[in-house]
Short mmCIF file of the C-alpha atoms (twelve columns), coordinates in Angstrom:
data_MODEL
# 
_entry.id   MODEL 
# 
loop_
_atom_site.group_PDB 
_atom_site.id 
_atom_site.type_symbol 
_atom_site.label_atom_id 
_atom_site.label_alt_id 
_atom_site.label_comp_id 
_atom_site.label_asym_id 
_atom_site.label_seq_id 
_atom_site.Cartn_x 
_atom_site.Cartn_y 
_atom_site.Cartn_z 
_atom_site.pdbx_PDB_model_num 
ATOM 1   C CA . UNK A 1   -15.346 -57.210  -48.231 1 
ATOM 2   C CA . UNK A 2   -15.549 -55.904  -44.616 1 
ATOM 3   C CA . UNK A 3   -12.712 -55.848  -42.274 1 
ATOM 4   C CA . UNK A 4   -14.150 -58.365  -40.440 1 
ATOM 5   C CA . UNK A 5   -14.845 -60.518  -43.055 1 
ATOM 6   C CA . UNK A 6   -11.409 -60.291  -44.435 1 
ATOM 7   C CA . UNK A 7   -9.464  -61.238  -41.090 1 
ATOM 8   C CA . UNK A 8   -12.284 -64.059  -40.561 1 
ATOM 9   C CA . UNK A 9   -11.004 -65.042  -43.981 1 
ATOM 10  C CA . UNK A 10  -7.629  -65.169  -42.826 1 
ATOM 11  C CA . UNK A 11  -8.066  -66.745  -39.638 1 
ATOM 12  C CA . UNK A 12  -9.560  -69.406  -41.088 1 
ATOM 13  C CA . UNK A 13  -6.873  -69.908  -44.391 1 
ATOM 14  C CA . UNK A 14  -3.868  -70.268  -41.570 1 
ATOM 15  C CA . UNK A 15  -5.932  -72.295  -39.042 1 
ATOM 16  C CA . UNK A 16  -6.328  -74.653  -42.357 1 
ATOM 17  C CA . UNK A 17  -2.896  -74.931  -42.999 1 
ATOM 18  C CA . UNK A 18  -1.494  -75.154  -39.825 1 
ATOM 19  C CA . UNK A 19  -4.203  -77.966  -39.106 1 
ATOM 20  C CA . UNK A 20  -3.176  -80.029  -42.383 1 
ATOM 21  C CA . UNK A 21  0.290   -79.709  -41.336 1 
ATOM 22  C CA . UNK A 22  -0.711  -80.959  -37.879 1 
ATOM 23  C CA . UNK A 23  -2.897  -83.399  -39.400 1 
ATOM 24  C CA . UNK A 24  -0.050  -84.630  -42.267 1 
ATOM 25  C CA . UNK A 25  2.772   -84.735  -39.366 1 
ATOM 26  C CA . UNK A 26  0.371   -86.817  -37.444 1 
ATOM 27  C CA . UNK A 27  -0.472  -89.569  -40.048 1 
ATOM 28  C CA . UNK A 28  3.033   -90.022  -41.011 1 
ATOM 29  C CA . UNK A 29  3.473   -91.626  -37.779 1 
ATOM 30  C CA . UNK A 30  1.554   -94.466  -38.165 1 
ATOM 31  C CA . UNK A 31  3.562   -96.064  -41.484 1 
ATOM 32  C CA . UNK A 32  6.648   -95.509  -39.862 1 
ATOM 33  C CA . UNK A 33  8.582   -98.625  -40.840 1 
ATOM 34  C CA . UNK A 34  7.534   -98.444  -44.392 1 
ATOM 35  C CA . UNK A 35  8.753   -94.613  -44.237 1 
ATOM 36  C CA . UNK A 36  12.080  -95.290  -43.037 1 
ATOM 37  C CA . UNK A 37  12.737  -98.261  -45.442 1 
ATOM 38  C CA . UNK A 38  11.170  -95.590  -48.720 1 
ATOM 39  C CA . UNK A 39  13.495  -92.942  -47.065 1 
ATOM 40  C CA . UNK A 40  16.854  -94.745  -47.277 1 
ATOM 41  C CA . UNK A 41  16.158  -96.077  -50.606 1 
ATOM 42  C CA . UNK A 42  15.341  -92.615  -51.665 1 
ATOM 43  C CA . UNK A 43  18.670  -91.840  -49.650 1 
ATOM 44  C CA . UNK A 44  20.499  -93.997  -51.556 1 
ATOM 45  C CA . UNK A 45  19.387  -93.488  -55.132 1 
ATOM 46  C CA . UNK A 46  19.936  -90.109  -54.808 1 
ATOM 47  C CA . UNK A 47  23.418  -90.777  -53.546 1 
ATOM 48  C CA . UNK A 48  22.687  -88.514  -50.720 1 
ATOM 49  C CA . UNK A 49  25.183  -90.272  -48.515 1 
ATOM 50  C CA . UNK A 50  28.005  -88.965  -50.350 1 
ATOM 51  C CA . UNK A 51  27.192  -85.425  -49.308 1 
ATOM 52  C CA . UNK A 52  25.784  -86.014  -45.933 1 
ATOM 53  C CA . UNK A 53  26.780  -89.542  -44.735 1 
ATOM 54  C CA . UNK A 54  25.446  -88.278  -41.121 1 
ATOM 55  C CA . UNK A 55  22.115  -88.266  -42.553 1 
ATOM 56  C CA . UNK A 56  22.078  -91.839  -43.804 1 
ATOM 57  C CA . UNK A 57  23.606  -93.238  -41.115 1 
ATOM 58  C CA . UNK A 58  21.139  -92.122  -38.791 1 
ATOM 59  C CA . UNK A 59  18.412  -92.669  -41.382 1 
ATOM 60  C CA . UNK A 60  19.886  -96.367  -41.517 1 
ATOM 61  C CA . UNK A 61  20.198  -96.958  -37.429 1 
ATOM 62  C CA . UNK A 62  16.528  -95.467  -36.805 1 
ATOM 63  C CA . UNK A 63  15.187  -97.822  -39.792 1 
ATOM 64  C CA . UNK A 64  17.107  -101.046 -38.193 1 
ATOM 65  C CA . UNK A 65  15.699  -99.971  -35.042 1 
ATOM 66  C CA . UNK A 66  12.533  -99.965  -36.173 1 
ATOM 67  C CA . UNK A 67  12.566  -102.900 -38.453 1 
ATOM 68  C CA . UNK A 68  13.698  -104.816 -35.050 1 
ATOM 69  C CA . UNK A 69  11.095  -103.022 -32.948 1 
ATOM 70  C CA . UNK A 70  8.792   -103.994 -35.437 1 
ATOM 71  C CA . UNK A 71  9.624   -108.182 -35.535 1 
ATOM 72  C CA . UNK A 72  10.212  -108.680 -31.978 1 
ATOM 73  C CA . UNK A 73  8.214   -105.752 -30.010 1 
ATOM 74  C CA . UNK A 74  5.657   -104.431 -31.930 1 
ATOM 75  C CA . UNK A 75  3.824   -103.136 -28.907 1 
ATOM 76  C CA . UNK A 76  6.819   -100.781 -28.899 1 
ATOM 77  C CA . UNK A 77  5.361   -98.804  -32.267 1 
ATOM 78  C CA . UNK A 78  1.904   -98.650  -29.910 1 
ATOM 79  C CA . UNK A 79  3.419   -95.554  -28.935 1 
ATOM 80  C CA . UNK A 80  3.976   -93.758  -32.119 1 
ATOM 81  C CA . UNK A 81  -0.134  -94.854  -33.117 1 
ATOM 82  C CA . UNK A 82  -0.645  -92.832  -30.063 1 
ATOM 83  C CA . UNK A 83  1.709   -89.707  -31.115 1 
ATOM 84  C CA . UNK A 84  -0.045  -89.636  -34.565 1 
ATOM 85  C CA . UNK A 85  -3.827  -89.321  -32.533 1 
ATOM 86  C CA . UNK A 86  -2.934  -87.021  -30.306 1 
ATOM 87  C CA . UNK A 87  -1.948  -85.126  -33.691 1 
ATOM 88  C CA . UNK A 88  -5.232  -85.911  -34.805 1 
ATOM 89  C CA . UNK A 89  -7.325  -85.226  -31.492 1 
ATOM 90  C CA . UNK A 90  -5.170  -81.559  -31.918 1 
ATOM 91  C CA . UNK A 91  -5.977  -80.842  -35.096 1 
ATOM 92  C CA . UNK A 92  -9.425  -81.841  -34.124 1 
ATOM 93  C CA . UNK A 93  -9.741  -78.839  -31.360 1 
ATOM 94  C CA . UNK A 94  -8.676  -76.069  -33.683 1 
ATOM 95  C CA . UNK A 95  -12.259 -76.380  -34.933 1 
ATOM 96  C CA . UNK A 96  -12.875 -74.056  -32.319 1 
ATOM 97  C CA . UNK A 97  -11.450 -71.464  -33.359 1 
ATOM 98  C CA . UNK A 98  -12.221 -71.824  -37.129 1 
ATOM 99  C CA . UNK A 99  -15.888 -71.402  -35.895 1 
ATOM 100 C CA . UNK A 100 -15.386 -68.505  -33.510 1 
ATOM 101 C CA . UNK A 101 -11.901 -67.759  -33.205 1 
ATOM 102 C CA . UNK A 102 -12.859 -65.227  -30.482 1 
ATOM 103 C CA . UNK A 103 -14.411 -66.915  -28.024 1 
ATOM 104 C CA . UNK A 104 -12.004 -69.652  -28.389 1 
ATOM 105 C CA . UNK A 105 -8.302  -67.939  -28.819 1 
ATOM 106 C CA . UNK A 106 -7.579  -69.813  -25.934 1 
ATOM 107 C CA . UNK A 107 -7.216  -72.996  -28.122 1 
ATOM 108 C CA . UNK A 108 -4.871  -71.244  -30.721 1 
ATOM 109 C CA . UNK A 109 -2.957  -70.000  -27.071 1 
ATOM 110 C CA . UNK A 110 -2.618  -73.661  -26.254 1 
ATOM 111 C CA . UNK A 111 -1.350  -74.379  -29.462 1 
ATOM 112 C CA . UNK A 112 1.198   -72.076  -29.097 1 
ATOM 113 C CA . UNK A 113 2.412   -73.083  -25.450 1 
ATOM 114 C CA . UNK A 114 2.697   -76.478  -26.694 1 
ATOM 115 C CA . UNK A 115 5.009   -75.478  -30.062 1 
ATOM 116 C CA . UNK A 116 7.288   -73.684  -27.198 1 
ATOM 117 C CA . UNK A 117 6.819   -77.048  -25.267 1 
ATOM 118 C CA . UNK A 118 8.560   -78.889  -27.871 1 
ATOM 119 C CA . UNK A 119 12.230  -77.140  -26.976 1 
ATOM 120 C CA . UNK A 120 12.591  -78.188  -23.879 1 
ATOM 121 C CA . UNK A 121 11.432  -81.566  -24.741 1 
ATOM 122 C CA . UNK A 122 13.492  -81.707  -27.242 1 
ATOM 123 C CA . UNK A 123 16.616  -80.333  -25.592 1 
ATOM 124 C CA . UNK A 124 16.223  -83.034  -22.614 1 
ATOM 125 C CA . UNK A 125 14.708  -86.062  -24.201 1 
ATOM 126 C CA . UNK A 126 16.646  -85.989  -27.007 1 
ATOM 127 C CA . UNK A 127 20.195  -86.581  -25.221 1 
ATOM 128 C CA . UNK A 128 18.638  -89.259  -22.765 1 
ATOM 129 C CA . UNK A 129 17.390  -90.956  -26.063 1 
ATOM 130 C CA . UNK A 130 21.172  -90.440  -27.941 1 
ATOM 131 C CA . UNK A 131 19.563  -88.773  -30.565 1 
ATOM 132 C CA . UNK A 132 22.117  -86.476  -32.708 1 
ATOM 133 C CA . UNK A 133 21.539  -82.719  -31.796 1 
ATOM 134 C CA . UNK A 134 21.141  -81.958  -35.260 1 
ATOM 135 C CA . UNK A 135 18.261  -84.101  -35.402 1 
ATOM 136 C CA . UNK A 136 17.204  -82.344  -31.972 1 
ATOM 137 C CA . UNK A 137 17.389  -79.165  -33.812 1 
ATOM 138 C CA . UNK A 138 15.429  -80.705  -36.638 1 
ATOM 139 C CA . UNK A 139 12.434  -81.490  -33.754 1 
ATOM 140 C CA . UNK A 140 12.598  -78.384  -32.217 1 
ATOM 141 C CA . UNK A 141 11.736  -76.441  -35.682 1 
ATOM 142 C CA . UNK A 142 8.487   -78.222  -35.315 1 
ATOM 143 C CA . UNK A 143 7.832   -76.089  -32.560 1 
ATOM 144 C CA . UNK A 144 9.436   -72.641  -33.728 1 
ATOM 145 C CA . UNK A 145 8.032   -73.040  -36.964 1 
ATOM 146 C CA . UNK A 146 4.578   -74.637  -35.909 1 
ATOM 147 C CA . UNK A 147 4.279   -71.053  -33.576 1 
ATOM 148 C CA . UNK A 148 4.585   -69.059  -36.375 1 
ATOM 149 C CA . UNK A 149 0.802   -69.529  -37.551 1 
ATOM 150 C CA . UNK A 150 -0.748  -69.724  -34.545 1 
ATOM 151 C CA . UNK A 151 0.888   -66.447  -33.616 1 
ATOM 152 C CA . UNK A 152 -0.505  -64.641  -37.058 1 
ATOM 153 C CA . UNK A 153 -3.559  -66.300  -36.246 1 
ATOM 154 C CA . UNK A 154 -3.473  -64.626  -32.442 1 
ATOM 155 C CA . UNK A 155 -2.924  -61.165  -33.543 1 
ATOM 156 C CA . UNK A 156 -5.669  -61.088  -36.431 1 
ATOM 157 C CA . UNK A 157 -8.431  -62.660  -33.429 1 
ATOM 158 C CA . UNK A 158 -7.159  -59.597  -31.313 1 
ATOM 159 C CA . UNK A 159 -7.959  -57.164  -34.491 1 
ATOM 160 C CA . UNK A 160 -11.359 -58.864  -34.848 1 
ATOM 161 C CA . UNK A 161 -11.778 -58.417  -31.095 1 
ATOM 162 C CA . UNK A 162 -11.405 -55.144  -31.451 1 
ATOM 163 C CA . UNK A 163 -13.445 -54.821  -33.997 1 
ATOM 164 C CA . UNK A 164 -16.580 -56.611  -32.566 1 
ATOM 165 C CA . UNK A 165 -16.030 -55.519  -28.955 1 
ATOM 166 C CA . UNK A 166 -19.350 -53.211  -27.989 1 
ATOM 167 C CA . UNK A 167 -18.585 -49.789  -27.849 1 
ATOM 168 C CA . UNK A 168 -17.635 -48.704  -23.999 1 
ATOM 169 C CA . UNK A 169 -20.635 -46.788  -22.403 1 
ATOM 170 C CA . UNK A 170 -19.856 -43.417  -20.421 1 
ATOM 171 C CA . UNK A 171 -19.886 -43.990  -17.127 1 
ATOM 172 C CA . UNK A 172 -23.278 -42.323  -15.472 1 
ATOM 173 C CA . UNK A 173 -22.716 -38.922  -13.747 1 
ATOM 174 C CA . UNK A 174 -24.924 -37.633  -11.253 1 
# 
């Protein structure tokens, strides 16, 4: 297998993992309620509480929360269906570069400005909200960790830049 063929190989295995992730993280938004009711019955049967009663307690307040949300405002979950498309429509636009990573870095650039995105978000929002810090920190590992393919993926489409870039000319001397 050529060079080329072998990075175009690998651009494309972590473009398909980070886009299932993406994809995965996207539709888990949409059951929420059902989630959050599975998760602190998990919680509890695995007596999880005991060692980390942090955990469950916020697992319990987000899950009343939403169980509330969900009798008396359900336009209020609206938002989340939107959160898990816009994972979707993102996923979506990595196609790009899975077809010609080249000529369309720019969308594997973007994903990567948004990943770094997600600290500051996280580090405002997340006090305005009251949500824990160590949940906070929990977000923002979305982002650090979510960079880390994109940025493999950025240095092998600069290789096979390199490697398909036309070969300079000499300049004409007269």
């Amino acid at each position: 297998m050529s060079d080329r063929a072998a990075l175009l190989k690998g651009i494309r295995a972590w473009l398909v993992f980070f886009v299932v992730c993406l994809v995965l993280s996207g539709a888990t938004a949409f059951p929420l309620v059902h989630e959050l009711r599975w998760t602190e019955d998990l919680l509890r049967a695995l007596s999880v509480g005991d060692y980390l009663p942090g955990l469950t307690d916020w697992i319990e307040r987000v899950r009343a929360g939403l169980d509330e949300a969900d009798a008396e405002y359900p336009f209020l979950l609206y938002g989340t269906d939107w959160l898990a498309f816009a994972h979707l429509v993102i996923a979506v636009a990595f196609y790009g570069p899975y077809r010609d990573p080249v000529r369309n870095i720019w969308v594997v650039e973007f994903g990567m400005i948004a990943c770094a995105g997600i600290v500051p978000l996280a580090l405002i929002c997340g006090p305005i909200r009251q949500i824990p810090f160590w949940w906070t920190v929990i977000d923002m590992s979305f982002g650090v960790l979510g960079v880390i393919p994109l940025y493999v993926v950025r240095q092998r489409i600069k290789r096979l830049e390199a490697l398909t870039a036309p070969a300079a000319t000499p300049a004409f001397s007269g």
